[in-house]
Tab-separated table of C-alpha atoms and ligand atoms in Angstrom:
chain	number	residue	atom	x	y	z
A	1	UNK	CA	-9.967	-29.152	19.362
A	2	UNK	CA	-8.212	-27.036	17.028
A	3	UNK	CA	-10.153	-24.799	14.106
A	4	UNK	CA	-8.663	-25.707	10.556
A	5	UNK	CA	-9.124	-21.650	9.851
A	6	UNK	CA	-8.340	-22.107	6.194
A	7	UNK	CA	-11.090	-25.010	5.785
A	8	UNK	CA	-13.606	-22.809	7.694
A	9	UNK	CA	-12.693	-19.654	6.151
A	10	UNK	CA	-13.392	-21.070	2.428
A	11	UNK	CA	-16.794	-22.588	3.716
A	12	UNK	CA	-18.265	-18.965	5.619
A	13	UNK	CA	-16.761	-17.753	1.585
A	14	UNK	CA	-18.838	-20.021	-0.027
A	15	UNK	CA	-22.130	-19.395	2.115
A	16	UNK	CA	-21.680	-15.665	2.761
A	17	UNK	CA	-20.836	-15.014	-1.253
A	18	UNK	CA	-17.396	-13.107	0.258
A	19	UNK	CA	-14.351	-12.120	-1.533
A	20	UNK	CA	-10.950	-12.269	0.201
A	21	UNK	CA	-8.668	-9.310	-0.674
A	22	UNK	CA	-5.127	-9.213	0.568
A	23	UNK	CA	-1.970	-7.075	0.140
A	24	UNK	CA	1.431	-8.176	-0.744
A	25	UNK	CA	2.456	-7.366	3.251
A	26	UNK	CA	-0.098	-10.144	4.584
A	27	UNK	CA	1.299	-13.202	6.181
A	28	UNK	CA	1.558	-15.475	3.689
A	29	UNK	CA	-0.866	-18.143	4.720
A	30	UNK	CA	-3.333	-14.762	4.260
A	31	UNK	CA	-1.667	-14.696	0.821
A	32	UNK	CA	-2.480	-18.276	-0.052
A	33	UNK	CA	-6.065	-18.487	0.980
A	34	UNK	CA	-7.115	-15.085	-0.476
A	35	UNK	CA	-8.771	-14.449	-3.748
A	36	UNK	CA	-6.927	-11.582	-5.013
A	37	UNK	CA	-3.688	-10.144	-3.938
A	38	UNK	CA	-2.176	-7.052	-5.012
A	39	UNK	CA	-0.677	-3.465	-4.326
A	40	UNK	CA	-2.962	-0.525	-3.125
A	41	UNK	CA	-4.494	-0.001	-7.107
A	42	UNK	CA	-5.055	-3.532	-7.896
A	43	UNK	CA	-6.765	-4.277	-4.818
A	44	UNK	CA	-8.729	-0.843	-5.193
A	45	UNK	CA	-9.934	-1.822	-8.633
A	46	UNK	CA	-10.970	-5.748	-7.323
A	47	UNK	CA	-13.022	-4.125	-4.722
A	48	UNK	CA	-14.681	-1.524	-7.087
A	49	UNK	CA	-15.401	-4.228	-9.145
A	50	UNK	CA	-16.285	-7.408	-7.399
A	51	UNK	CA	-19.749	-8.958	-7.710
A	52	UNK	CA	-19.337	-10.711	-4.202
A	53	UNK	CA	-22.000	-9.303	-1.213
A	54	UNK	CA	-18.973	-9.166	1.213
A	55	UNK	CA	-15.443	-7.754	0.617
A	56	UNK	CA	-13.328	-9.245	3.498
A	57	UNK	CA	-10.624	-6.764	3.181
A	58	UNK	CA	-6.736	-8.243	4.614
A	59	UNK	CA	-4.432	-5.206	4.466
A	60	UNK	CA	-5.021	-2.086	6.868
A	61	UNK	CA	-7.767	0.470	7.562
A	62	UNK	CA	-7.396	3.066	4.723
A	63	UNK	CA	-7.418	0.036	2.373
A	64	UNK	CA	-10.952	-1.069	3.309
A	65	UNK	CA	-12.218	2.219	3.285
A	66	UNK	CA	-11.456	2.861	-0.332
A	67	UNK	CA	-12.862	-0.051	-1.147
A	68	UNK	CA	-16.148	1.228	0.884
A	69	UNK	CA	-16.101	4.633	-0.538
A	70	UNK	CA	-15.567	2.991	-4.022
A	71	UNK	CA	-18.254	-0.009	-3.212
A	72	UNK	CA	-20.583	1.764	-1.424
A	73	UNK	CA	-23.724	-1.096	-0.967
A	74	UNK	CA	-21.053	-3.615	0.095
A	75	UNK	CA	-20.401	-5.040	3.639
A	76	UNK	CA	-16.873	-4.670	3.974
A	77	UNK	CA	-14.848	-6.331	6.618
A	78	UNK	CA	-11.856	-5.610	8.018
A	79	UNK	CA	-10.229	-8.209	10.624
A	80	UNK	CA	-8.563	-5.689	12.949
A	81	UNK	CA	-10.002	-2.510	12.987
A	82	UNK	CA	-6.763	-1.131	14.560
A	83	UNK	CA	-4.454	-1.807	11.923
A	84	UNK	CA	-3.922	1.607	10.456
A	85	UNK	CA	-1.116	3.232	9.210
A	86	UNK	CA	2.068	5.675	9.907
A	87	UNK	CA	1.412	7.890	6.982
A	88	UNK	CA	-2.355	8.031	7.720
A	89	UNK	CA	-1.957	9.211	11.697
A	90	UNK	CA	1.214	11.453	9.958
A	91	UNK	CA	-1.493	13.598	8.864
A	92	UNK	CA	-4.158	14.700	10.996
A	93	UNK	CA	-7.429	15.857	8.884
A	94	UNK	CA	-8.252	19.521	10.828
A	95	UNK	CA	-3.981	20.075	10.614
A	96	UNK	CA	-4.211	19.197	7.112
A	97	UNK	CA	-7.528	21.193	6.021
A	98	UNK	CA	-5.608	24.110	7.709
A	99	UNK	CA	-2.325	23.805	5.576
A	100	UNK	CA	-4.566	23.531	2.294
A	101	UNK	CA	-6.317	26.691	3.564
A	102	UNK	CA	-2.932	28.082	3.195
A	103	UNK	CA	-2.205	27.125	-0.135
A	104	UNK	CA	-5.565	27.854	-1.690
A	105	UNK	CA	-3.634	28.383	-5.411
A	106	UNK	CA	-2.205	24.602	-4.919
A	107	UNK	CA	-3.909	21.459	-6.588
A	108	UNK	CA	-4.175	18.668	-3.743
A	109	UNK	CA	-2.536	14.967	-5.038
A	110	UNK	CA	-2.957	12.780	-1.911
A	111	UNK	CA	-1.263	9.271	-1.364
A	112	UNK	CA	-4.034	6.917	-1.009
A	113	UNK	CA	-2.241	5.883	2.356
A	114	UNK	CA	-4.546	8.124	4.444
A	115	UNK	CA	-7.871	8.660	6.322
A	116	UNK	CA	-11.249	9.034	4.461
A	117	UNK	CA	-11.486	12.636	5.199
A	118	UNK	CA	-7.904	13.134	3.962
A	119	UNK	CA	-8.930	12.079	0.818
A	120	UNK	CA	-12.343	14.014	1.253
A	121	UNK	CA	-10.026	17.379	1.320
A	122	UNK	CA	-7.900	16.287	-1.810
A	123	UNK	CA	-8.158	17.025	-5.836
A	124	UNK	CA	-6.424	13.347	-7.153
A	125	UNK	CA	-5.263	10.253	-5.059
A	126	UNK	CA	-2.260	8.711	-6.182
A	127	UNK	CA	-0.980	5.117	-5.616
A	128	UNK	CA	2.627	4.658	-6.023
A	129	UNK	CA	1.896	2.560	-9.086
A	130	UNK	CA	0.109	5.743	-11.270
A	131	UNK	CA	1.484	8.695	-9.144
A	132	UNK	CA	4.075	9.256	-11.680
A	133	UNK	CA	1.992	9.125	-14.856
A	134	UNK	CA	-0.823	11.637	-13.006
A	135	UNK	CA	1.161	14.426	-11.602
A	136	UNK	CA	2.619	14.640	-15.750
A	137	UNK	CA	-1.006	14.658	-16.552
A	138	UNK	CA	-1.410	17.952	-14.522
A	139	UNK	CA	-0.196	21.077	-16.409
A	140	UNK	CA	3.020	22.200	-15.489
A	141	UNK	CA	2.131	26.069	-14.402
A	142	UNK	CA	-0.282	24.374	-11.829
A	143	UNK	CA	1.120	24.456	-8.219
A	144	UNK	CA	0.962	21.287	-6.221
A	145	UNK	CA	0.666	20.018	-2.409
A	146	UNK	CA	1.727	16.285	-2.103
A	147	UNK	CA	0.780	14.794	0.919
A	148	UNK	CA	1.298	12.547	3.184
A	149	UNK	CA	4.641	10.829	2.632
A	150	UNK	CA	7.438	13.726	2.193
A	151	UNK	CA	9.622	10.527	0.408
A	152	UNK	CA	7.635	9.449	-2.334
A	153	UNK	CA	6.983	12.906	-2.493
A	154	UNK	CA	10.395	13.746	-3.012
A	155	UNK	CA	11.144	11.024	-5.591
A	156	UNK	CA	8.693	12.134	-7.829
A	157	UNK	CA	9.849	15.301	-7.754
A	158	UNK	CA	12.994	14.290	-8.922
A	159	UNK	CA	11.059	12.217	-11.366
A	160	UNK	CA	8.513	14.388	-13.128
A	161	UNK	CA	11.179	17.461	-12.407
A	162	UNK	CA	8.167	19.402	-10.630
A	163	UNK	CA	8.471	21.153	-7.514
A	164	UNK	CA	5.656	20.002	-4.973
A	165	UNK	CA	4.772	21.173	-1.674
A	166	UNK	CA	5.275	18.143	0.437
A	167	UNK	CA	3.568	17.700	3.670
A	168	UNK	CA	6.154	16.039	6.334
A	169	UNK	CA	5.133	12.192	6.712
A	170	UNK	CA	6.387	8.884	6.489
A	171	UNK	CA	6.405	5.521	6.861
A	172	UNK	CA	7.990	3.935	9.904
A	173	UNK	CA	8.580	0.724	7.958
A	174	UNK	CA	10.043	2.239	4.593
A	175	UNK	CA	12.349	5.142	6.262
A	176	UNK	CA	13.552	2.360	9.120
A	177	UNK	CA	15.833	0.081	6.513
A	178	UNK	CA	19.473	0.668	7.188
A	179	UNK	CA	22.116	1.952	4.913
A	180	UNK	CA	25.051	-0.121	6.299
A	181	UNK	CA	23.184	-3.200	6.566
A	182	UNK	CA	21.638	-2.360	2.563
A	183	UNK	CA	25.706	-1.904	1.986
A	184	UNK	CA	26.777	-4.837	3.794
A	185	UNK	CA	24.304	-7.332	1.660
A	186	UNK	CA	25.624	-5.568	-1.180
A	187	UNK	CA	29.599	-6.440	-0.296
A	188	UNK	CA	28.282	-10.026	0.203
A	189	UNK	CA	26.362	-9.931	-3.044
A	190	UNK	CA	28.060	-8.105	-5.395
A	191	UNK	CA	25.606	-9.590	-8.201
A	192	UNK	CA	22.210	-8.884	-6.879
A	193	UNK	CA	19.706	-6.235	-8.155
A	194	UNK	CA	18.886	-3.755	-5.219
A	195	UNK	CA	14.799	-2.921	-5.636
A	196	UNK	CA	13.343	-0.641	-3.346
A	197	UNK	CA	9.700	0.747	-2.828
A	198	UNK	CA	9.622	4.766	-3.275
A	199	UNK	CA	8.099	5.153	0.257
A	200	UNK	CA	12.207	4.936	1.127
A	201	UNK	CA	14.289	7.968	2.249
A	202	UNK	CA	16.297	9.282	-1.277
A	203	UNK	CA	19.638	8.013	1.370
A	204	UNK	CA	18.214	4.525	-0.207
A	205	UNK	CA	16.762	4.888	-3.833
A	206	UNK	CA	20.440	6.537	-5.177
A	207	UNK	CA	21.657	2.200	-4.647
A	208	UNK	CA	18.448	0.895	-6.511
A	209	UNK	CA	18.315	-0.100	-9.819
A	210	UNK	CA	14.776	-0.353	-9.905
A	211	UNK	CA	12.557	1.663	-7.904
A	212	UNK	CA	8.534	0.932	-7.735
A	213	UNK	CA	5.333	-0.354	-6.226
A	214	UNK	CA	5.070	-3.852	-4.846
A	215	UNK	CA	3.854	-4.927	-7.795
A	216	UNK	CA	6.039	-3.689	-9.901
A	217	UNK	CA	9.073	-4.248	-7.660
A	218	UNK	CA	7.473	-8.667	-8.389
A	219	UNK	CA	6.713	-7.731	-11.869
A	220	UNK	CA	10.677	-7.066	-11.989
A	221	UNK	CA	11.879	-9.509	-10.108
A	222	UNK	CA	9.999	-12.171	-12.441
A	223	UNK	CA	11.432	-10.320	-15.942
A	224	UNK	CA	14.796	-11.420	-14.479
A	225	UNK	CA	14.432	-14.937	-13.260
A	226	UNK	CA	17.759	-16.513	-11.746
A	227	UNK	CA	19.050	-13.496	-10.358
A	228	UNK	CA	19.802	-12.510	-7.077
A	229	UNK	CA	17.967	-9.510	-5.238
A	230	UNK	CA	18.405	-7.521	-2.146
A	231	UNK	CA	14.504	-6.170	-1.379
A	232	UNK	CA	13.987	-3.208	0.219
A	233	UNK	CA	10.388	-3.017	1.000
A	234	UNK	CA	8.537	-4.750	3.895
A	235	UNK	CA	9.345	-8.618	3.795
A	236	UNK	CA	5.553	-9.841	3.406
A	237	UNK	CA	6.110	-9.448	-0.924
A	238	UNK	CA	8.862	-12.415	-0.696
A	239	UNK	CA	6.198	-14.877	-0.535
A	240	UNK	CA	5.391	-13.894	-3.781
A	241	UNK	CA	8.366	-13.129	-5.351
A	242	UNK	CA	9.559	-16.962	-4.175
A	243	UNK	CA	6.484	-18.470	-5.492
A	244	UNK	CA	7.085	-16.872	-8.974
A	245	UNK	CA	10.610	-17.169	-8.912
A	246	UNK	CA	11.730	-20.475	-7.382
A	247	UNK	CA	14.876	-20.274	-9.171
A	248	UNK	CA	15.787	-16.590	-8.067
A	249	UNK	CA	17.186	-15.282	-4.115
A	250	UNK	CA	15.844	-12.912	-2.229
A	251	UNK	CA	17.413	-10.614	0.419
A	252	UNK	CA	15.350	-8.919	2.697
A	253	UNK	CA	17.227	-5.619	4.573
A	254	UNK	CA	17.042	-5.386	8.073
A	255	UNK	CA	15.242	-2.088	9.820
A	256	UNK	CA	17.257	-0.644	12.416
A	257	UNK	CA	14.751	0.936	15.532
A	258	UNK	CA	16.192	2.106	18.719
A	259	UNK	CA	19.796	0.441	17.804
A	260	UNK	CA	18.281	-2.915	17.052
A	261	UNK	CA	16.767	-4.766	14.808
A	262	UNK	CA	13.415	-6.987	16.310
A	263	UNK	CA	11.392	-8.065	12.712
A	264	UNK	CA	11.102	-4.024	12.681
A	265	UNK	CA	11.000	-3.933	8.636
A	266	UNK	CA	7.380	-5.834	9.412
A	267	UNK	CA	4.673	-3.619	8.899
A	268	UNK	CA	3.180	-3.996	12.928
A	269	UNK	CA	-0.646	-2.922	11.061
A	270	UNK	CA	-0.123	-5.219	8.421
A	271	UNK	CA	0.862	-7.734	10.308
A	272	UNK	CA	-2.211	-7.591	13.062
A	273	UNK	CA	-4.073	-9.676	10.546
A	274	UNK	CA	-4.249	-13.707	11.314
A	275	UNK	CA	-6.201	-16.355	9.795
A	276	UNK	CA	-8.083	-16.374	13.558
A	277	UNK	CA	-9.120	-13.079	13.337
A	278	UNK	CA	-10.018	-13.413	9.271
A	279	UNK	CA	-12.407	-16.284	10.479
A	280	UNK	CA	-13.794	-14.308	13.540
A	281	UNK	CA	-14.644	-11.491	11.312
A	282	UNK	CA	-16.260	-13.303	8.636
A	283	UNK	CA	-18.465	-15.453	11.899
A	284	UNK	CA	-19.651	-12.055	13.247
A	285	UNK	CA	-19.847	-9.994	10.020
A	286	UNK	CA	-18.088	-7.795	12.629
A	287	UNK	CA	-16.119	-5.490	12.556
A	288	UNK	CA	-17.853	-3.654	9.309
A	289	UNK	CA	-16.299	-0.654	7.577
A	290	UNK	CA	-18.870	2.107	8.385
A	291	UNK	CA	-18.160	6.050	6.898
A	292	UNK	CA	-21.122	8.638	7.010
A	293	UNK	CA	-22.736	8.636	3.182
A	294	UNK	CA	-21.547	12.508	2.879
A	295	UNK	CA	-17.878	11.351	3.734
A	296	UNK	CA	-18.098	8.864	0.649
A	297	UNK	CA	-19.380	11.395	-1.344
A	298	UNK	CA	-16.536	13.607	-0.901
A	299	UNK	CA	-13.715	11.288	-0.643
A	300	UNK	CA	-14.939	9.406	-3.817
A	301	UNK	CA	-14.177	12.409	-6.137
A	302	UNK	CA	-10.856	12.376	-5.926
A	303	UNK	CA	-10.334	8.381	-5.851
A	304	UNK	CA	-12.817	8.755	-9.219
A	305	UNK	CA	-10.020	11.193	-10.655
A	306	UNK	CA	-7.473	8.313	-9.822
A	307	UNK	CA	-9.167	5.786	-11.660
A	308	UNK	CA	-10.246	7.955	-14.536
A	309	UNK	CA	-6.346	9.470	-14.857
A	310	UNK	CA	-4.525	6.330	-14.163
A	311	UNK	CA	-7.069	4.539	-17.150
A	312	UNK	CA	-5.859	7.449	-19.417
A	313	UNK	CA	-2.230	6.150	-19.346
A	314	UNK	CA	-3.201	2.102	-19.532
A	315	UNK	CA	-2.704	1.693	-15.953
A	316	UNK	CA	-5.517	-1.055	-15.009
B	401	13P	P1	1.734	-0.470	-2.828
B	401	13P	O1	1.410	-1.920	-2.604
B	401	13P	O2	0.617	0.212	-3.556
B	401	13P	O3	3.048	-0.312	-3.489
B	401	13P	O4	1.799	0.248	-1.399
B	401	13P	C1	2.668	-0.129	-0.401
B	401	13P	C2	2.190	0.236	0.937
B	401	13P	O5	2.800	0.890	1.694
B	401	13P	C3	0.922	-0.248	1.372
B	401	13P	O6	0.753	0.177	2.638
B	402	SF4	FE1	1.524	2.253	6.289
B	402	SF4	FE2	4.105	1.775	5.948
B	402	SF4	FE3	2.560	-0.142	6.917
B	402	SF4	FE4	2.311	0.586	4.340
B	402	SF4	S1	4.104	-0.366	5.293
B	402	SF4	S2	0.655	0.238	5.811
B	402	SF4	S3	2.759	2.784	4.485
B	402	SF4	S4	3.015	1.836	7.923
């Protein structure tokens, strides 16, 4: 007999007083049933805030454990506790403490895209959608390491005209999209707005005319309704951007790995997540989102700093 997963999933909601958060990357039947969806600092402020007893968390591992070290007292699920992240395993915690050690004169801004104790060693985390308006909150004779992702890094660099020490990750989605494939779509679509995530090599960004988080690559997408766009970000946020803009085309670009192209622009950690294992979760309250109380402690500083920054500017 087959399970009607969205049916039972609402029900174990109802009973276990759970709230589902998902990320723009999520399949999109994960987008449909799930109570708020939303790039890294929406869903980061839902989970901080949420009165729910249970935070089943759809998106990958760092996500949930901000949302533990920001929610301390809540059980917080997480589907597949093996969907992590390129830019998190880009930077190993004892390699990292020992390049900060270097640097002791240098103020550490940390993309939120990495491990708990990453973000216990940092001054600031940064989403893509406040990075910009925190690093011009820090005064300019005050050296900087950015870390993990060496391309957001170097975009807002070129945007805030600082120089940053940036730490050498990336993602495997973002810095996968091809050029002649972007350039292709582009020949064939002479009209359409290119819109890229920063998390893309600066080989990308020079086409785009807007550049931005998830949300606000939809938030632009649905200022300019009718239009045609080519997408360069992982394909997950069309869901969205369809839904708000039925009247509007969207283009995803095709990754390139090893020569071909086999759904690579899919996030593979994202995409782990399916409405079998949301309902398994939520059955066995299992896996749970466990970090030492010390670990919170520490990492919560700097994700305080984020929200306390990112208020100071209007951003959520
Ligand atoms: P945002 O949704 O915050 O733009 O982040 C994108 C991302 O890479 C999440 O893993
Ligand atoms: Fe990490 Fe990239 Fe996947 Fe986002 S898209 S979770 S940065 S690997």
């Amino acid at each position: 007999m087959s399970v009607d997963y969205e049916a039972e999933i609402a029900r174990r909601k109802r009973e276990m007083n759970a709230v589902i958060l998902a990320h723009f990357y999520q399949e999109d039947e994960i987008q449909d049933l799930a109570d708020h969806i939303g790039d890294s600092l929406e869903l980061a402020r839902r989970a901080q805030e949420t009165n729910a007893d249970v935070i089943v968390f759809c998106g990958v591992r760092f996500m949930a454990e901000g949302a533990k070290i920001l929610n301390p007292g809540k059980l917080v699920l997480i589907p597949d506790m093996k969907a992590g992240c390129s830019l998190e395993d880009s930077c190993p915690p004892a390699a990292f403490k020992a390049f900060k050690e270097q640097h002791p004169d240098h103020l550490v801004v940390t993309y939120i895209n990495c491990s708990a104790e990453v973000k216990a060693l940092s001054d600031i985390i940064v989403t893509s959608s406040n990075a910009e308006a925190i690093i011009n909150q820090i005064p300019k004779a005050q050296k900087i390491i950015f870390a993990p992702d060496k391309y957001l890094g170097a975009w807002l660099m070129k945007k805030t005209g600082r120089d940053m020490l940036l730490w050498n990750g990336t993602c495997i989605v973002h810095e996968r999209f091809s050029e002649e494939e972007l350039i292709k779509l582009k020949t064939h679509h002479p009209q359409a707005h290119i819109i890229a995530h920063p998390e893309c090599p600066e080989a990308l960004l020079r086409y785009a005319a807007h550049i931005g988080s998830t949300s606000s690559l939809l938030k632009y997408t649905e200022a300019n309704p009718g239009k045609e766009f080519i997408v360069l970000t992982e394909p997950g946020i069309l869901h969205q951007m369809k839904k708000r803009s039925p009247g509007s085309v969207f283009y995803p670009v095709p990754g390139i790995s090893g020569g071909v192209c086999v759904s690579c622009n899919n996030c593979p950690y994202m995409k782990m997540n399916t409405l079998e294992k949301i309902h398994r979760c939520m059955v066995d309250r299992s896996p749970t989102l466990e970090l030492a109380p010390e670990l919170i402690a520490r990492a919560r500083k700097p994700l305080d700093k984020m929200m306390e920054m990112s208020r100071a500017v209007g951003r959520n």
